[in-house]
Coordinates of N, CA and C in Angstrom, one line a residue:
X1 N -10.6 -6.1 -2.1 CA -8.8 -5.9 -2.2 C -8.5 -5.5 -0.6
X2 N -7.8 -6.0 -0.5 CA -7.2 -5.3 1.3 C -6.9 -4.2 0.9
X3 N -6.7 -3.4 1.8 CA -6.2 -1.9 2.2 C -4.7 -1.9 1.6
X4 N -3.9 -2.7 2.2 CA -2.2 -2.4 1.9 C -2.3 -2.9 -0.2
X5 N -3.1 -4.0 0.1 CA -2.9 -4.2 -1.7 C -3.3 -2.9 -2.6
X6 N -4.6 -2.2 -2.0 CA -5.0 -1.0 -3.0 C -3.6 -0.1 -3.1
X7 N -3.2 0.1 -1.7 CA -2.3 1.3 -1.7 C -1.2 0.6 -2.6
X8 N -0.9 -0.6 -2.6 CA 0.2 -0.6 -3.4 C -0.2 -0.9 -5.0
X9 N -1.3 -1.1 -5.4 CA -1.5 -0.9 -6.5 C -2.0 0.7 -7.3
X10 N -2.4 1.4 -5.9 CA -2.1 2.9 -6.6 C -1.1 3.1 -7.0
X11 N -0.1 2.7 -5.9 CA 1.5 3.2 -6.2 C 2.0 2.6 -7.6
X12 N 1.8 1.4 -7.9 CA 2.1 1.1 -9.2 C 1.6 1.8 -10.7
X13 N 0.3 2.0 -10.6 CA -0.3 2.8 -11.6 C 0.1 4.2 -11.7
X14 N 0.4 4.8 -10.2 CA 1.0 6.0 -10.3 C 2.4 6.0 -11.1
X15 N 3.1 4.8 -10.9 CA 4.8 5.1 -11.3 C 4.5 5.0 -12.7
X16 N 3.6 4.1 -13.2 CA 3.4 4.0 -14.3 C 3.0 5.3 -15.2
X17 N 1.9 5.8 -14.9 CA 1.4 6.7 -15.0 C 2.5 8.0 -15.4
X18 N 3.4 8.0 -14.6 CA 4.8 8.9 -14.4 C 5.7 8.8 -15.4
X19 N 6.1 7.4 -15.6 CA 6.9 6.7 -16.8 C 6.3 7.2 -18.0
X20 N 4.5 6.8 -18.3 CA 4.4 7.2 -19.6 C 4.2 8.7 -19.6
X21 N 3.8 9.3 -19.0 CA 4.2 11.2 -18.9 C 5.3 11.2 -19.4
X22 N 6.3 10.9 -19.0 CA 8.2 11.2 -19.0 C 8.5 10.6 -20.8
X23 N 8.1 9.7 -20.9 CA 8.2 9.3 -22.4 C 7.6 9.8 -23.3
X24 N 6.5 10.5 -23.0 CA 5.8 11.1 -24.1 C 6.0 12.2 -24.1
X25 N 7.1 12.8 -23.4 CA 7.5 14.2 -23.3 C 9.1 14.2 -23.8
X26 N 9.4 13.0 -24.3 CA 10.5 12.8 -25.3 C 10.1 12.7 -26.4
X27 N 8.9 12.7 -26.9 CA 8.8 12.1 -28.3 C 8.0 13.3 -28.8
X28 N 8.5 14.1 -29.8 CA 7.6 15.2 -30.6 C 6.8 14.7 -31.3
X29 N 5.6 15.2 -30.9 CA 4.5 15.0 -31.7 C 4.0 15.6 -32.9
X30 N 3.7 16.7 -32.6 CA 3.4 18.0 -33.4 C 4.3 19.2 -33.4
X31 N 4.9 19.2 -34.1 CA 5.8 20.3 -34.2 C 5.3 21.4 -34.7
X32 N 5.6 22.5 -34.2 CA 4.9 23.9 -34.4 C 3.4 24.2 -34.0
X33 N 3.2 23.3 -33.1 CA 1.5 23.8 -32.9 C 2.0 23.2 -31.1
X34 N 2.0 24.4 -30.1 CA 2.4 24.2 -28.5 C 1.5 23.4 -27.8
X35 N 1.8 22.9 -27.0 CA 0.7 22.2 -26.2 C 0.2 20.8 -26.1
X36 N 0.5 20.1 -27.5 CA -0.3 19.3 -27.9 C 0.5 18.1 -27.6
X37 N -0.1 16.9 -27.0 CA 0.0 15.8 -26.3 C -1.0 14.8 -26.7
X38 N -0.5 13.7 -26.9 CA -1.9 12.4 -26.9 C -2.1 12.3 -25.5
X39 N -1.4 12.4 -24.4 CA -1.9 11.9 -22.8 C -2.0 10.7 -22.5
X40 N -0.5 9.8 -23.1 CA -0.9 8.5 -22.4 C -0.7 8.2 -21.2
X41 N -0.5 9.3 -19.9 CA -0.6 8.9 -19.0 C -1.9 8.6 -18.7
X42 N -2.8 9.4 -19.2 CA -4.3 9.4 -19.0 C -5.0 7.7 -19.6
X43 N -4.1 6.9 -20.2 CA -4.6 5.6 -20.2 C -4.9 5.1 -19.0
X44 N -4.0 5.5 -17.7 CA -3.7 4.9 -16.4 C -5.0 5.3 -15.8
X45 N -5.3 6.8 -16.0 CA -6.3 7.6 -15.4 C -7.6 6.8 -15.4
X46 N -7.7 6.5 -17.0 CA -9.3 5.7 -17.5 C -9.1 4.6 -17.1
X47 N -8.1 3.7 -17.0 CA -8.0 2.4 -16.6 C -8.5 2.4 -14.6
X48 N -8.0 3.3 -14.1 CA -8.1 3.3 -12.8 C -9.6 3.8 -12.5
X49 N -10.2 4.8 -13.1 CA -11.4 5.3 -12.8 C -12.5 3.8 -13.3
X50 N -12.1 3.0 -13.9 CA -13.1 1.8 -14.3 C -13.0 0.7 -13.4
X51 N -11.6 0.8 -12.9 CA -11.2 -0.6 -12.1 C -11.2 -0.4 -10.8
X52 N -10.7 0.8 -10.5 CA -10.7 1.5 -8.7 C -11.7 2.2 -8.6
X53 N -11.9 3.0 -9.1 CA -12.8 4.2 -8.7 C -12.6 5.3 -8.8
X54 N -13.3 6.7 -8.5 CA -13.2 7.7 -8.4 C -12.0 8.4 -7.8
X55 N -12.4 8.1 -6.5 CA -11.2 8.9 -5.3 C -9.8 8.2 -6.5
X56 N -9.5 6.8 -6.4 CA -8.2 6.2 -7.2 C -7.6 7.0 -8.6
X57 N -8.7 7.0 -9.0 CA -8.3 7.8 -10.5 C -7.8 8.9 -10.1
X58 N -8.4 10.1 -9.1 CA -8.1 11.4 -8.9 C -6.5 11.2 -8.2
X59 N -6.7 10.4 -7.4 CA -5.1 10.3 -6.6 C -4.2 9.8 -7.7
X60 N -4.2 8.8 -8.4 CA -3.5 8.9 -9.2 C -3.2 9.9 -10.4
X61 N -4.1 10.5 -11.2 CA -3.9 11.8 -11.6 C -3.2 13.3 -11.3
X62 N -3.8 13.1 -9.7 CA -2.8 14.3 -9.2 C -1.5 14.0 -9.3
X63 N -1.2 12.7 -8.5 CA -0.2 12.5 -7.9 C 1.0 12.3 -9.0
X64 N 0.5 12.3 -10.2 CA 1.0 11.9 -11.4 C 1.4 13.6 -11.8
X65 N 0.6 14.5 -11.8 CA 0.6 15.7 -12.4 C 1.6 16.5 -11.2
X66 N 1.8 16.4 -10.1 CA 2.4 17.0 -9.1 C 4.2 16.5 -8.9
X67 N 3.9 14.9 -8.9 CA 5.4 14.4 -9.2 C 6.0 14.8 -10.6
X68 N 5.4 14.9 -11.8 CA 5.8 15.3 -13.3 C 6.5 16.8 -13.1
X69 N 5.6 17.5 -12.5 CA 5.9 19.1 -12.4 C 7.0 19.5 -11.3
X70 N 7.1 18.5 -10.4 CA 8.6 18.6 -9.6 C 9.5 18.1 -10.0
X71 N 9.8 17.3 -11.1 CA 10.8 16.5 -11.7 C 11.0 16.9 -12.8
X72 N 10.3 17.3 -14.1 CA 10.4 17.5 -15.2 C 9.6 19.0 -15.6
X73 N 8.8 19.6 -14.5 CA 8.1 20.9 -15.3 C 8.5 21.9 -14.1
X74 N 7.7 22.7 -14.4 CA 7.4 24.1 -13.4 C 6.0 24.3 -12.8
X75 N 5.8 25.0 -12.2 CA 4.6 26.0 -11.2 C 3.7 25.8 -12.8
X76 N 3.7 26.5 -13.3 CA 2.9 26.5 -14.3 C 2.2 26.0 -15.6
X77 N 3.3 24.8 -15.6 CA 2.7 23.3 -16.3 C 2.0 22.4 -15.5
X78 N 2.2 22.6 -14.3 CA 1.1 21.9 -13.0 C 0.3 22.6 -12.9
X79 N 0.1 24.2 -13.1 CA -1.3 24.6 -13.0 C -2.2 24.5 -14.2
X80 N -1.6 24.4 -15.5 CA -2.3 23.8 -16.8 C -2.9 22.8 -16.2
X81 N -1.9 21.9 -16.5 CA -2.3 20.4 -15.8 C -3.2 20.0 -14.9
X82 N -2.9 20.7 -14.0 CA -4.3 20.5 -13.0 C -5.6 20.9 -13.2
X83 N -5.8 22.3 -13.8 CA -6.9 22.4 -14.5 C -7.7 21.5 -15.4
X84 N -6.6 21.4 -16.2 CA -7.4 19.9 -17.5 C -7.2 19.0 -16.7
X85 N -6.7 18.3 -15.7 CA -7.4 17.0 -15.0 C -8.8 17.2 -14.0
X86 N -8.8 18.3 -13.5 CA -10.3 19.0 -13.1 C -11.1 18.9 -13.7
X87 N -11.1 19.6 -14.8 CA -12.3 19.5 -15.6 C -12.6 18.1 -16.3
X88 N -11.6 17.7 -16.8 CA -11.4 16.2 -17.9 C -12.2 15.3 -16.9
X89 N -11.6 14.9 -15.4 CA -11.9 14.2 -14.5 C -13.4 14.4 -14.0
X90 N -13.7 15.4 -13.8 CA -15.2 15.7 -13.0 C -16.3 15.1 -14.5
X91 N -16.0 15.8 -15.9 CA -16.8 15.1 -16.9 C -16.9 13.6 -17.0
X92 N -15.8 13.0 -16.8 CA -15.5 11.5 -17.2 C -16.3 10.9 -16.1
X93 N -16.3 11.2 -15.1 CA -17.3 10.9 -13.7 C -18.9 11.1 -14.1
X94 N -18.8 11.9 -14.2 CA -20.4 12.4 -14.6 C -20.6 11.9 -15.8
X95 N -19.9 11.0 -17.1 CA -20.1 10.5 -18.1 C -20.3 8.9 -18.1
X96 N -19.5 8.6 -16.9 CA -19.2 6.8 -17.0 C -20.2 6.1 -16.5
X97 N -21.2 6.6 -15.8 CA -22.8 6.0 -15.5 C -23.4 5.8 -16.7
X98 N -23.5 6.7 -17.8 CA -24.2 6.3 -18.8 C -24.2 5.6 -19.7
X99 N -25.3 4.5 -19.9 CA -24.9 3.2 -20.1 C -24.5 3.2 -21.5
X100 N -24.7 3.6 -22.7 CA -24.5 3.8 -23.8 C -23.1 4.1 -24.2
X101 N -22.4 4.8 -23.3 CA -21.0 5.3 -23.3 C -19.8 4.3 -23.2
X102 N -19.5 4.1 -23.8 CA -18.0 3.0 -23.7 C -16.5 4.0 -22.8
X103 N -15.9 3.1 -22.7 CA -14.4 3.8 -22.1 C -14.4 5.0 -23.1
X104 N -14.2 4.3 -24.2 CA -14.0 5.4 -25.2 C -14.7 6.6 -25.2
X105 N -16.0 6.6 -25.6 CA -16.6 7.8 -25.3 C -16.3 8.8 -24.1
X106 N -15.9 8.0 -23.0 CA -15.9 8.8 -21.5 C -14.5 9.6 -21.8
X107 N -13.4 8.7 -22.5 CA -11.8 9.3 -22.5 C -12.3 10.4 -23.8
X108 N -12.8 10.2 -24.9 CA -13.1 11.7 -25.7 C -13.9 12.5 -25.2
X109 N -14.8 12.5 -24.1 CA -15.2 13.7 -23.2 C -14.0 14.2 -22.2
X110 N -13.3 13.3 -22.0 CA -12.4 13.6 -20.9 C -11.0 14.5 -22.2
X111 N -10.8 13.9 -23.0 CA -10.0 14.3 -23.7 C -10.4 16.2 -24.5
X112 N -11.4 16.1 -24.8 CA -12.0 17.4 -24.6 C -12.1 18.6 -23.7
X113 N -12.3 18.4 -22.9 CA -12.4 18.8 -21.3 C -11.1 18.9 -20.4
X114 N -10.2 18.2 -20.8 CA -9.0 18.6 -20.7 C -8.7 19.9 -21.3
X115 N -8.6 19.8 -22.6 CA -8.2 21.1 -23.3 C -9.1 22.1 -23.1
X116 N -10.3 22.1 -22.4 CA -11.0 23.4 -22.1 C -10.3 23.7 -21.0
X117 N -10.1 22.5 -19.7 CA -9.6 23.2 -18.4 C -8.3 23.8 -18.8
X118 N -7.4 23.4 -19.4 CA -6.4 24.0 -20.0 C -6.3 25.5 -20.7
X119 N -6.9 25.8 -21.2 CA -7.3 27.4 -22.0 C -8.3 27.7 -20.9
X120 N -8.9 27.5 -20.3 CA -9.6 28.5 -19.3 C -8.6 28.8 -18.3
X121 N -7.5 27.5 -18.0 CA -6.5 28.4 -16.9 C -5.4 29.2 -17.4
X122 N -5.3 29.1 -18.9 CA -4.5 30.0 -19.1 C -5.2 31.3 -19.8
X123 N -5.9 31.3 -19.9 CA -7.2 32.5 -20.2 C -6.9 33.3 -18.9
X124 N -7.2 32.7 -17.8 CA -7.2 33.0 -16.4 C -5.9 33.7 -15.9
X125 N -4.8 33.0 -16.4 CA -3.7 33.6 -15.9 C -2.8 34.6 -16.8
X126 N -3.5 34.5 -18.2 CA -2.9 35.5 -18.8 C -3.7 36.5 -19.2
X127 N -4.8 36.4 -18.6 CA -5.7 38.0 -18.4 C -6.2 38.1 -19.7
X128 N -6.2 37.3 -20.6 CA -6.9 37.4 -22.0 C -7.8 36.4 -22.2
X129 N -9.2 36.7 -22.9 CA -10.1 35.6 -23.6 C -9.6 35.2 -24.7
X130 N -8.4 35.9 -25.6 CA -8.2 35.6 -27.2 C -7.6 34.4 -27.0
X131 N -7.0 33.6 -26.2 CA -6.1 32.6 -26.1 C -7.6 31.4 -26.3
X132 N -8.7 31.5 -25.9 CA -10.2 30.6 -26.3 C -9.9 30.1 -27.5
X133 N -9.8 31.1 -28.5 CA -9.7 30.7 -29.9 C -8.9 29.3 -30.5
X134 N -7.7 29.4 -29.7 CA -6.8 28.2 -29.6 C -7.4 26.8 -29.7
X135 N -8.7 26.9 -29.1 CA -9.9 26.0 -29.0 C -10.1 24.7 -30.3
X136 N -9.9 25.8 -31.3 CA -10.7 25.2 -32.6 C -9.6 24.4 -32.9
X137 N -8.3 24.7 -32.8 CA -7.3 23.7 -32.8 C -7.2 22.5 -31.7
X138 N -7.3 22.7 -30.5 CA -7.5 21.9 -29.6 C -8.6 20.9 -29.7
X139 N -9.7 21.1 -29.7 CA -10.8 20.1 -29.4 C -10.8 18.8 -30.2
X140 N -10.4 19.1 -32.0 CA -10.4 18.0 -32.6 C -9.1 17.2 -32.6
X141 N -8.3 17.5 -31.9 CA -7.0 16.8 -31.7 C -7.2 16.2 -30.0
X142 N -8.1 16.9 -29.3 CA -8.3 16.1 -28.1 C -9.4 14.8 -28.3
X143 N -9.9 15.3 -29.2 CA -11.4 14.2 -29.3 C -10.6 13.3 -30.4
X144 N -9.5 13.3 -31.0 CA -8.5 12.1 -31.7 C -7.7 11.5 -30.4
X145 N -7.1 12.2 -29.6 CA -6.4 11.5 -28.7 C -7.2 10.8 -27.8
X146 N -8.3 11.5 -27.2 CA -9.5 10.9 -26.3 C -10.0 9.8 -26.7
X147 N -9.9 9.5 -28.1 CA -10.3 7.8 -28.6 C -9.0 7.3 -28.7
X148 N -8.1 7.4 -29.2 CA -6.9 6.5 -28.7 C -6.7 6.0 -27.7
X149 N -6.6 7.1 -26.5 CA -6.7 6.8 -25.2 C -7.7 5.7 -24.7
X150 N -8.8 6.1 -25.0 CA -10.2 5.0 -24.7 C -10.1 3.9 -25.3
X151 N -9.6 3.7 -26.4 CA -9.3 2.2 -27.1 C -8.4 1.5 -26.7
X152 N -7.3 1.9 -25.8 CA -5.9 1.5 -25.5 C -6.5 1.0 -24.1
X153 N -7.2 2.2 -22.9 CA -7.6 2.0 -21.9 C -8.7 0.6 -22.1
X154 N -9.6 0.8 -22.9 CA -10.6 -0.1 -22.8 C -10.1 -1.5 -22.9
X155 N -9.0 -1.8 -24.1 CA -8.1 -2.9 -24.0 C -7.7 -3.4 -22.8
X156 N -7.4 -2.4 -22.1 CA -6.3 -2.9 -20.2 C -7.5 -3.2 -19.5
X157 N -8.6 -2.2 -19.4 CA -9.9 -2.6 -18.8 C -10.4 -3.9 -19.1
X158 N -10.5 -4.3 -20.3 CA -10.8 -5.8 -20.7 C -10.3 -7.0 -20.1
X159 N -8.9 -7.0 -20.3 CA -7.7 -7.8 -20.3 C -6.8 -8.0 -19.0
X160 N -6.9 -6.8 -18.4 CA -6.4 -6.9 -17.5 C -7.0 -6.4 -15.8
X161 N -8.0 -7.1 -15.4 CA -9.1 -7.2 -14.3 C -8.3 -7.0 -13.0
X162 N -8.5 -6.1 -12.1 CA -8.4 -5.9 -11.3 C -8.4 -7.4 -10.2
X163 N -7.3 -8.0 -9.5 CA -7.2 -8.8 -8.9 C -7.7 -9.3 -7.8
X164 N -8.2 -10.1 -7.1 CA -9.1 -9.9 -5.7 C -7.8 -10.8 -5.0
X165 N -7.7 -10.3 -3.7 CA -6.8 -11.3 -2.8 C -7.4 -12.4 -2.7
X166 N -6.4 -13.5 -2.4 CA -6.8 -14.9 -2.0 C -7.6 -14.9 -1.0
X167 N -7.5 -14.5 -0.2 CA -8.1 -14.5 1.5 C -9.7 -13.8 1.1
X168 N -9.6 -12.9 0.2 CA -11.3 -12.6 0.3 C -11.9 -13.4 -0.4
X169 N -11.5 -14.5 -1.4 CA -12.0 -15.1 -2.3 C -12.4 -16.6 -1.5
X170 N -11.5 -17.0 -0.6 CA -11.8 -18.2 0.6 C -12.5 -17.7 1.4
X171 N -13.0 -16.5 1.6 CA -13.8 -15.8 2.7 C -15.9 -16.3 2.0
X172 N -15.4 -15.8 0.4 CA -16.6 -16.0 0.1 C -17.0 -17.0 -0.2
X173 N -16.0 -17.8 -0.8 CA -16.3 -19.7 -0.8 C -17.1 -20.0 0.2
X174 N -16.5 -19.9 1.5 CA -16.5 -20.6 3.0 C -18.0 -20.0 3.4

């Protein structure tokens, strides 16, 4: 894929992730339980991880978090999101090469570690370890959300392959 096409593809995926993040913020999923979201934008992150690679997935995830915070959030939500994304992406990058682990398994691990990262950040910012008990609520939800995101991302990975440039295909044939 040419550099210009890759940049455009990244931009489109970043825009899609931002739109999904905004749309999800409009949908009240779990009343009474603060901080729980499905993480629809992570469909784009998992897709990018499998079809573009680690650097692009990190760029898209970080870009979405920063833009979301600037447009719709605040510094605190950005810090929690960045911590969750850092934990999640690190684990997904380590898990992806495991042969028997599908995109759903990778996404489940990502969902679990996203929640762990956010709670660790909250414990650090609030200077209390008591908040770690909230993981008993967040981890099952993270696993379920990760499975859902992994299924949807897996469908996209299989059905929306990365297109190669026509020039590159002609070079390979000739």
